PDB file of C-alpha atoms in Angstrom:
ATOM      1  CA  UNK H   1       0.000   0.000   0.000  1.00 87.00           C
ATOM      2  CA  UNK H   2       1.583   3.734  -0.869  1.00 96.00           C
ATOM      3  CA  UNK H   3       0.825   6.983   0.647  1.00 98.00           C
ATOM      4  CA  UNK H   4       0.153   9.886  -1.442  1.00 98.00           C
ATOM      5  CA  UNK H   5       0.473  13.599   0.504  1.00 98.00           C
ATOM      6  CA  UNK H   6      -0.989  16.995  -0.971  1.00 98.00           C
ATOM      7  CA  UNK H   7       0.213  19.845   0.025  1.00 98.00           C
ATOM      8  CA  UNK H   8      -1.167  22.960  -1.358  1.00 98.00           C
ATOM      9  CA  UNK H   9       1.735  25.496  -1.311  1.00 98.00           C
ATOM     10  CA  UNK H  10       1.759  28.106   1.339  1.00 98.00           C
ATOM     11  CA  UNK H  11       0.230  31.779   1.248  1.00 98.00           C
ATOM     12  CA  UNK H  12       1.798  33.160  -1.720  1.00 98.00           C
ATOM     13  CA  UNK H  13       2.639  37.276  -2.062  1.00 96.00           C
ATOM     14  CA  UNK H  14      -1.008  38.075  -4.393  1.00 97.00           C
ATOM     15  CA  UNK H  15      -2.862  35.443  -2.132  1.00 96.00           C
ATOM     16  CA  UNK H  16      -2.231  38.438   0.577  1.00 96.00           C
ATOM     17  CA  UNK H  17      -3.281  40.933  -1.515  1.00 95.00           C
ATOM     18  CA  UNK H  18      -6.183  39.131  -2.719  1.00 96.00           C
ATOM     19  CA  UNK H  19      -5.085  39.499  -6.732  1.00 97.00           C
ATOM     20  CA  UNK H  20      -5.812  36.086  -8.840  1.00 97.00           C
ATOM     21  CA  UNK H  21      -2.047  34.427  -9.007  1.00 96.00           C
ATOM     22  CA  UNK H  22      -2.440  31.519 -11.735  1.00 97.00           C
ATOM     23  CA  UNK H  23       0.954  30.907 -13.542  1.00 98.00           C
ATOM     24  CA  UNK H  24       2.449  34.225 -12.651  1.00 98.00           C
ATOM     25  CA  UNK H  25       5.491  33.418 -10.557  1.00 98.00           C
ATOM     26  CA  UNK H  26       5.442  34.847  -7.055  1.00 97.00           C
ATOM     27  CA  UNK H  27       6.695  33.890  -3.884  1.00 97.00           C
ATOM     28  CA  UNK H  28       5.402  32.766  -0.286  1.00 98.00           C
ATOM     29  CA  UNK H  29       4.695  35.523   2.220  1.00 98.00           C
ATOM     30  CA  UNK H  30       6.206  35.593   5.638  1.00 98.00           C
ATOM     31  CA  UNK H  31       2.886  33.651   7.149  1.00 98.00           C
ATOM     32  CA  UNK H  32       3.337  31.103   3.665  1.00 98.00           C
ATOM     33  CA  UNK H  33       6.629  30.252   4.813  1.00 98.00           C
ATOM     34  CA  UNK H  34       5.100  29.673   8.546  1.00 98.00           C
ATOM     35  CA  UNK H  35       2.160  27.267   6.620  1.00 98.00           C
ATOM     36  CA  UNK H  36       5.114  25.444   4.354  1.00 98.00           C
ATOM     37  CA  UNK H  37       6.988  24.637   7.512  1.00 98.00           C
ATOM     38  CA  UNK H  38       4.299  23.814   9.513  1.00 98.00           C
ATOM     39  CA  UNK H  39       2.999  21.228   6.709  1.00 98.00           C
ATOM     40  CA  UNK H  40       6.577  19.656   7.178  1.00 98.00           C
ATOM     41  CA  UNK H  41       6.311  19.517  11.282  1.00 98.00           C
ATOM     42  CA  UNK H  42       3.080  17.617  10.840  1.00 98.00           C
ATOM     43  CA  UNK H  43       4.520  14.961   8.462  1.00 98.00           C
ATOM     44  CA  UNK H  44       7.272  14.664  10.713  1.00 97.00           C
ATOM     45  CA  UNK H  45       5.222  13.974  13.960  1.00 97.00           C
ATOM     46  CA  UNK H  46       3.089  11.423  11.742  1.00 96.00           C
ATOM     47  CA  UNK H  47       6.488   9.876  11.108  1.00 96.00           C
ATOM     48  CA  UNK H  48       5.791   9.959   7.113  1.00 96.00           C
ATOM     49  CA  UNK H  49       8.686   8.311   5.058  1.00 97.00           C
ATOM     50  CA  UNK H  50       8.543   9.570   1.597  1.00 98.00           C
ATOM     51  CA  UNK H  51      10.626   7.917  -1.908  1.00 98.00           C
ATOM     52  CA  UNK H  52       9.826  10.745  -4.432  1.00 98.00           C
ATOM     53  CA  UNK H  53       8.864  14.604  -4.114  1.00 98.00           C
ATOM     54  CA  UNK H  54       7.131  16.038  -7.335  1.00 99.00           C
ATOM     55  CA  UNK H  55       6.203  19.734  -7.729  1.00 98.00           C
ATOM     56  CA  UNK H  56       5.356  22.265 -10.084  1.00 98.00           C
ATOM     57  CA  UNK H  57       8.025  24.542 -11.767  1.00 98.00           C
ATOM     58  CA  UNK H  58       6.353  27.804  -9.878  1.00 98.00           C
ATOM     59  CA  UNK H  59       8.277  29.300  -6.994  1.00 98.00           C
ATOM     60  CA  UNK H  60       5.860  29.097  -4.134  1.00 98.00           C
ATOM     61  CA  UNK H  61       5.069  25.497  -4.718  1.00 98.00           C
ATOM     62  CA  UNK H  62       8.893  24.590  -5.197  1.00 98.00           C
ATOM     63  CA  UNK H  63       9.454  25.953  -1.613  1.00 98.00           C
ATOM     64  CA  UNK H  64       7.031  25.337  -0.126  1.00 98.00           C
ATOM     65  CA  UNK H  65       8.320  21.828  -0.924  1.00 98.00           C
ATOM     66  CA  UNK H  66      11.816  22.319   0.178  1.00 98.00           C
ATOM     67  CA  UNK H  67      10.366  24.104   3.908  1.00 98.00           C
ATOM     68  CA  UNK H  68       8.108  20.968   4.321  1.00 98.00           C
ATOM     69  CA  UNK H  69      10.709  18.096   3.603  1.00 98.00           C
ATOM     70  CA  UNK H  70      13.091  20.276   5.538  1.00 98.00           C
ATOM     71  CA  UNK H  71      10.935  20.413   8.853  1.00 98.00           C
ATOM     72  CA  UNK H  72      10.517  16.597   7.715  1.00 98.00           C
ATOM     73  CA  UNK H  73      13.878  15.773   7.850  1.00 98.00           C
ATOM     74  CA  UNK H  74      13.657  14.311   4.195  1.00 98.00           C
ATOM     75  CA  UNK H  75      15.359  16.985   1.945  1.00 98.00           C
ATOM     76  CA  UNK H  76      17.269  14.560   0.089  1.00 98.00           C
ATOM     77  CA  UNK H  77      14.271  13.006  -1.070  1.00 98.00           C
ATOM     78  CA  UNK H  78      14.360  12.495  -5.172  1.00 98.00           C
ATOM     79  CA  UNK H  79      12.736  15.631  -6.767  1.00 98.00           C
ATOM     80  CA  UNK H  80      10.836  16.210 -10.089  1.00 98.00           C
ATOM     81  CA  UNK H  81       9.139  19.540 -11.333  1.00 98.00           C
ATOM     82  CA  UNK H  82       6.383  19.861 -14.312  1.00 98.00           C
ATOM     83  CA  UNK H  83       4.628  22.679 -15.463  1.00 98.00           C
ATOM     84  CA  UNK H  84       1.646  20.258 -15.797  1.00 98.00           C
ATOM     85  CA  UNK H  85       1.162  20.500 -11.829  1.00 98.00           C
ATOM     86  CA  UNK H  86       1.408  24.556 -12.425  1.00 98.00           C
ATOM     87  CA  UNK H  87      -1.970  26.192 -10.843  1.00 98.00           C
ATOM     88  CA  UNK H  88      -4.636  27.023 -12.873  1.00 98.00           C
ATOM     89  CA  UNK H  89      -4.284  29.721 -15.804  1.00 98.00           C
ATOM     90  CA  UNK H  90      -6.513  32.792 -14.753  1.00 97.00           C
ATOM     91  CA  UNK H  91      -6.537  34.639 -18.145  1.00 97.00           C
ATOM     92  CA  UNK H  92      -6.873  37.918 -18.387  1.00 95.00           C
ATOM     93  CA  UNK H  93      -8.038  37.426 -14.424  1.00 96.00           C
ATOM     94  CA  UNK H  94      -4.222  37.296 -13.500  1.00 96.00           C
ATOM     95  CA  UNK H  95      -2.732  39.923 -11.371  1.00 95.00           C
ATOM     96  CA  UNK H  96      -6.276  40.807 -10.823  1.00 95.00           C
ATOM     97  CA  UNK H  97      -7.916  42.392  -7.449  1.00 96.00           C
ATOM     98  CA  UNK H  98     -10.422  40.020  -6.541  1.00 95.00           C
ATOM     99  CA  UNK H  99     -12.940  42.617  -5.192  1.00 95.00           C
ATOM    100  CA  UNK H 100     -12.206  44.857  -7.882  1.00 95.00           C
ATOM    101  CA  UNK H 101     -12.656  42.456 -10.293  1.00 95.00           C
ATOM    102  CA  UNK H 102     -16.239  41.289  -8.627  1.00 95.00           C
ATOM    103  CA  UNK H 103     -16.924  45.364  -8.471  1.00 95.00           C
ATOM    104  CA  UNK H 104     -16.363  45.412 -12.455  1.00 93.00           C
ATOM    105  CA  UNK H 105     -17.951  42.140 -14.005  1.00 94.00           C
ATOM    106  CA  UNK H 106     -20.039  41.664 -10.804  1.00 96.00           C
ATOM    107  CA  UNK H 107     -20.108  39.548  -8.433  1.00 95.00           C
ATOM    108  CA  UNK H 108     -21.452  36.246 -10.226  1.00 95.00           C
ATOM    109  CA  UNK H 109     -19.718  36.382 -12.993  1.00 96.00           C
ATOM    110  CA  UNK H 110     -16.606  36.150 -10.746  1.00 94.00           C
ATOM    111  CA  UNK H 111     -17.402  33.660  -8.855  1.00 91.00           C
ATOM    112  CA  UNK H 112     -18.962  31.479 -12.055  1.00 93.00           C
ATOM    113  CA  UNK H 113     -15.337  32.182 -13.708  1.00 94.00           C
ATOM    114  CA  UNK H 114     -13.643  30.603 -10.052  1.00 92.00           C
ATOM    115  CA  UNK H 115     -15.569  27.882  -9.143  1.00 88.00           C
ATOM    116  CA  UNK H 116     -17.227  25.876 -12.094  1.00 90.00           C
ATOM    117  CA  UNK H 117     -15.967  23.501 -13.366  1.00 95.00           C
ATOM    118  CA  UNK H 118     -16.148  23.961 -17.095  1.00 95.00           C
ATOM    119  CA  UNK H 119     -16.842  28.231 -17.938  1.00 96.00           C
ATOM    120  CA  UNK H 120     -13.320  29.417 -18.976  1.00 97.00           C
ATOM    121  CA  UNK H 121     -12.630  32.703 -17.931  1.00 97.00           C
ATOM    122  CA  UNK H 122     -11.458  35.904 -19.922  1.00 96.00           C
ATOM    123  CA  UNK H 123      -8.417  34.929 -22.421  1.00 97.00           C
ATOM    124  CA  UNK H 124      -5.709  36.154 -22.754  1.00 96.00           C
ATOM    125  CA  UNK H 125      -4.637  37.134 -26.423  1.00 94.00           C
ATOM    126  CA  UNK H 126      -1.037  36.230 -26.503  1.00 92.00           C
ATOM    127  CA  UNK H 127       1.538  35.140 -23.417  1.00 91.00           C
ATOM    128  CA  UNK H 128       2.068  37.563 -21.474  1.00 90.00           C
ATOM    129  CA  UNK H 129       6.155  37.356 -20.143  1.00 94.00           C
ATOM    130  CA  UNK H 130       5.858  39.195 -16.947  1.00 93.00           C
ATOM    131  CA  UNK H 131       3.065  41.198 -15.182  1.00 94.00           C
ATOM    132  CA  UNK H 132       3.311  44.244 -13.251  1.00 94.00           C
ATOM    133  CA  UNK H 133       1.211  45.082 -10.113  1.00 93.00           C
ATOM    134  CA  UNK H 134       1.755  47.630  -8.035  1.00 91.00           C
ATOM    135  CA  UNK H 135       5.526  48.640  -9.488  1.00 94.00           C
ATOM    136  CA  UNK H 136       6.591  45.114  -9.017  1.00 94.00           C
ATOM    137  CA  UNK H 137       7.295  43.453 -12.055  1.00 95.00           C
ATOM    138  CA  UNK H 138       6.781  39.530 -11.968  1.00 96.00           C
ATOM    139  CA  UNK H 139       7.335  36.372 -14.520  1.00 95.00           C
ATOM    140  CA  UNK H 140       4.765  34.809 -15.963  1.00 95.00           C
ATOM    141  CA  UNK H 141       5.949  33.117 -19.251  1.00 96.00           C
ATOM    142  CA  UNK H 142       9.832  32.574 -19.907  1.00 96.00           C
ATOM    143  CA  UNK H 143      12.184  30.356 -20.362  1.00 96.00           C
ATOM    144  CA  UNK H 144      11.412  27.417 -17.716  1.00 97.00           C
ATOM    145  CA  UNK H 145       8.680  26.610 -20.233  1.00 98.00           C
ATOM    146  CA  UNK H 146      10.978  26.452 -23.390  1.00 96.00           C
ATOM    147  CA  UNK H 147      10.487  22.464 -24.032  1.00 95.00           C
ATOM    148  CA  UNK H 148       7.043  23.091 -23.765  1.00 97.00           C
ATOM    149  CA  UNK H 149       4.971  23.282 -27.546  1.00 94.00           C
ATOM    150  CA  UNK H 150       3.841  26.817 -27.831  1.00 92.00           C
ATOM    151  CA  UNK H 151      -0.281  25.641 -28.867  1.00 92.00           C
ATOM    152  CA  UNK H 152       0.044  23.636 -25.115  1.00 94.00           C
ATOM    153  CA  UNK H 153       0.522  27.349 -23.274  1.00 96.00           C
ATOM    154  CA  UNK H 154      -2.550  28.403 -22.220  1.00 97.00           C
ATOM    155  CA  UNK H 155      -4.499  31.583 -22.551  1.00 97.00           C
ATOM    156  CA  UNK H 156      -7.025  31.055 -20.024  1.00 97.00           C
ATOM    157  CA  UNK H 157      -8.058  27.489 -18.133  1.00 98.00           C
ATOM    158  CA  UNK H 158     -10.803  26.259 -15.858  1.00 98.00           C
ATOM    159  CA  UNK H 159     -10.570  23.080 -13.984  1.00 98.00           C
ATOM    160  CA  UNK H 160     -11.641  20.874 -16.931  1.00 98.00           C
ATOM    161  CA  UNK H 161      -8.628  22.147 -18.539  1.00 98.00           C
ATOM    162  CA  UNK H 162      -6.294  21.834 -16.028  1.00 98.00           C
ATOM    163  CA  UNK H 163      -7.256  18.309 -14.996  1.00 98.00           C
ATOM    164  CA  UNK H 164      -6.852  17.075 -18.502  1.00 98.00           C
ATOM    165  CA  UNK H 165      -3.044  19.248 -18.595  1.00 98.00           C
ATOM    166  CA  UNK H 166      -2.321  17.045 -15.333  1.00 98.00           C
ATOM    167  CA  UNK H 167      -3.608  13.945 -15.721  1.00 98.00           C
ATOM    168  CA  UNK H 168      -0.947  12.885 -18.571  1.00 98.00           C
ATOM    169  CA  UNK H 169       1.703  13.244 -15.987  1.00 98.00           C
ATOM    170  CA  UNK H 170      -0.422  11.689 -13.547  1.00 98.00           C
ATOM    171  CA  UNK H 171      -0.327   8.868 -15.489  1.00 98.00           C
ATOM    172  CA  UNK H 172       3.112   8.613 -16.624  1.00 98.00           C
ATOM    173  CA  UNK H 173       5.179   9.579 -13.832  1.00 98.00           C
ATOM    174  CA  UNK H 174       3.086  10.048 -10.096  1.00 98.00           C
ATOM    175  CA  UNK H 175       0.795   6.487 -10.758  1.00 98.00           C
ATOM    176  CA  UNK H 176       3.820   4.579 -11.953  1.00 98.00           C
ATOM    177  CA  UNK H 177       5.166   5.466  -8.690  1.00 98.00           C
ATOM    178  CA  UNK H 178       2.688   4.774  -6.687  1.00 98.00           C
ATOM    179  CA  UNK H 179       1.987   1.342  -7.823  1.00 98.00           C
ATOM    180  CA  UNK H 180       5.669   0.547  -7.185  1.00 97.00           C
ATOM    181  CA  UNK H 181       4.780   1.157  -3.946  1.00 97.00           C
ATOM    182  CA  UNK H 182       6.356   4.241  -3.551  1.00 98.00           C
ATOM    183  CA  UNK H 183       5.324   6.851  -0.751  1.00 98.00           C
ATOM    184  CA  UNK H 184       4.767  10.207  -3.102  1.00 98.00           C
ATOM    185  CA  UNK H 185       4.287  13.797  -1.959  1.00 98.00           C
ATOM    186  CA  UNK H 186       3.283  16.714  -4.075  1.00 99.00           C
ATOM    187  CA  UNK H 187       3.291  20.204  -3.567  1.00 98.00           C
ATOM    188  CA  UNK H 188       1.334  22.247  -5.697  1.00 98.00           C
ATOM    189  CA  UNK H 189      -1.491  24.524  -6.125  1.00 98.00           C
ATOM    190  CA  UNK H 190      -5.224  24.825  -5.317  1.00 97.00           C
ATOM    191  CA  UNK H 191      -6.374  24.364  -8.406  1.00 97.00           C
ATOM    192  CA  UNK H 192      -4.206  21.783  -9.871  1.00 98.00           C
ATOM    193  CA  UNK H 193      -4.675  19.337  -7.021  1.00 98.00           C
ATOM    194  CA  UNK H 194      -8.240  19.978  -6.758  1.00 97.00           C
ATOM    195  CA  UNK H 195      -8.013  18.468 -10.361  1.00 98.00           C
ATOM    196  CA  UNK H 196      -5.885  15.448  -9.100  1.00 98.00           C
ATOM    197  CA  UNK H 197      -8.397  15.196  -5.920  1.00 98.00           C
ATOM    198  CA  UNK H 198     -11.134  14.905  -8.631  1.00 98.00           C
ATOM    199  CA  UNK H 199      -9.550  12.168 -10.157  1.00 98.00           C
ATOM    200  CA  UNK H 200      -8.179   9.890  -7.152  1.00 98.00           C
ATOM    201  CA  UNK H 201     -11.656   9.750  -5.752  1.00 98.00           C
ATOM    202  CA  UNK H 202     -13.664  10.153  -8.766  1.00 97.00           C
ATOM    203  CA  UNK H 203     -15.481  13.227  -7.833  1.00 97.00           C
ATOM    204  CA  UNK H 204     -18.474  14.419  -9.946  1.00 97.00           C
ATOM    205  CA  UNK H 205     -18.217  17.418 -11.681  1.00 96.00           C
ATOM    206  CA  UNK H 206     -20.439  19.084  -9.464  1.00 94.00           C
ATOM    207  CA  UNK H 207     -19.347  17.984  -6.306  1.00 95.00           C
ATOM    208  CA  UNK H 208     -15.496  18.673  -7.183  1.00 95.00           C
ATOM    209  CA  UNK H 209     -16.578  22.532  -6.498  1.00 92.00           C
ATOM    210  CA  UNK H 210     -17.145  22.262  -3.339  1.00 92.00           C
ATOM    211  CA  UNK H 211     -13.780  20.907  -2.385  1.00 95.00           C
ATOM    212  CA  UNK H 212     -11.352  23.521  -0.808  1.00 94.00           C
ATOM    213  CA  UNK H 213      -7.607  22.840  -0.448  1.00 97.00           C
ATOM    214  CA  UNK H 214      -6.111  24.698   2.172  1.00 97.00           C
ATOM    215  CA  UNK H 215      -2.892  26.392   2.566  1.00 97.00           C
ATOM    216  CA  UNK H 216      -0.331  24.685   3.970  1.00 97.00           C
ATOM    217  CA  UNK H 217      -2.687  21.310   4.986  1.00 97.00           C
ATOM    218  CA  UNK H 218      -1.821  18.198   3.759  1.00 98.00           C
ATOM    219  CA  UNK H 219      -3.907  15.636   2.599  1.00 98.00           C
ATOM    220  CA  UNK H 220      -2.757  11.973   3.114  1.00 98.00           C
ATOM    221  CA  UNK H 221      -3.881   9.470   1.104  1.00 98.00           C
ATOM    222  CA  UNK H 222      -3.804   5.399   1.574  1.00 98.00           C
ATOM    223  CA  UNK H 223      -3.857   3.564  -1.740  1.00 98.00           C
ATOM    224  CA  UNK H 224      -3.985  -0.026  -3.000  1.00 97.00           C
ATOM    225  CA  UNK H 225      -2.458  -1.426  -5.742  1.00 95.00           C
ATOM    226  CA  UNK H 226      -5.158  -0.549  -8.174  1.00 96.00           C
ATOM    227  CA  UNK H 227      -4.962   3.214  -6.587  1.00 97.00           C
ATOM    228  CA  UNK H 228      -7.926   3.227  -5.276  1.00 97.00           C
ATOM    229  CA  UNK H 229      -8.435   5.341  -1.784  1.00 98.00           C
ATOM    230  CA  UNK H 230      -8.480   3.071   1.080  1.00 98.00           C
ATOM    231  CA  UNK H 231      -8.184   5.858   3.211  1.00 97.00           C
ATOM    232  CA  UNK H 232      -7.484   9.436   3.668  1.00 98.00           C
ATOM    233  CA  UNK H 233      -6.708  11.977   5.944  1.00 97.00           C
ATOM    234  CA  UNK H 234      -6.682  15.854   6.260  1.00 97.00           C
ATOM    235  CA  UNK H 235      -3.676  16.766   8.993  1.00 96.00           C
ATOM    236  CA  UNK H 236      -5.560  20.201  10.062  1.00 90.00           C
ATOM    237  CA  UNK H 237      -4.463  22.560  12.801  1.00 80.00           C
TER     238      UNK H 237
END
């Protein structure tokens, strides 16, 4: 039997100031590296053993891998990063004030564009490299993505998209793993393990919206053979 953890990254800089974050590359804030550590000191009293560490190629995800399997004890564990466990692709949402952007489209709309499953939300026309907000200039699309086919960049996703950019790494890398009986842990982002949530315990398409990933908590996961959940287990405060 292998153990799967998910462990939504900590409080990134925009989650602070509210802005929609997507694939715009920020970093944790002082209370995300608190959440990131404290994910590790959990795993650690629980007395989790781990073989492989997968994470996406965006900043806050990447350390708030390193801070958990720090606290852990377990840095050395083997590492792989793919943009196909990257959050969710706001649009023309990113870099966004959340309010503001509920104040201009209203209130529905916003929350239609955030939490179905299947309405995209504003495109983008082109990549945007960086995005500015507030005088700070951040990444967005450069050259960690260069072995990436341009048509595969997205403009704009909702979950529907992102499961179905995850799941082929799901299933050539993380399930191969698993059903070696490997113990796997994955930090990531709301969005794109709500996806992999959706998948693991077949989740309708309506239900799947009501799921909320918190910062920082891990969810531990049992699995047999044939990956399905045997049990699972949310390590909350």
């Amino acid at each position: 039997m292998a153990k799967l953890v998910l462990i939504r990254h900590g409080q990134s800089e925009w989650n602070a100031l509210n802005l929609f974050n997507g694939w715009v590359d920020t970093k944790l804030s002082e209370t995300g590296v608190e959440q990131a550590r404290n994910a590790g000191k959990k795993l650690a009293a629980a007395g989790f053993e781990f073989d492989q560490a997968y994470t996406s190629v965006l900043t806050r995800a990447i350390t708030t891998l390193h801070y958990a399997l720090e606290e852990a004890g377990q840095l050395w564990v083997p590492e792989e990063k793919s943009w196909r466990l990257n959050e969710r692709h706001y649009g023309a949402l990113q870099g966004q004030n959340k309010a503001e952007a509920a104040e201009k489209w209203g209130a529905d709309q916003v929350h239609i564009w955030r939490r179905s499953y299947d309405v995209l939300p504003p495109m983008l026309e082109s990549s945007e490299p960086e995005v500015t907000v507030n005088g700070v200039t951040y990444p967005a699309i450069d050259r960690r993505y260069h072995d990436v086919p341009a048509a595969e960049l997205p403009l704009g996703e909702n979950l529907k998209v992102t499961l179905e950019r995850v799941l082929p790494f799901w299933d050539e890398k993380i399930s191969k793993d698993l059903k070696a009986g490997k113990n796997v842990v994955i930090a990531a982002h709301g969005n794109s393990l709500r996806a992999l949530v959706k998948h693991i315990e077949n989740i309708s398409d309506d239900d799947i919206l009501n799921v909320e990933i918190a910062n920082g908590q891990p969810w531990v996961y049992d699995l047999d053979a044939e990956l399905k959940v045997v049990s699972k287990d949310i390590l909350a405060d």
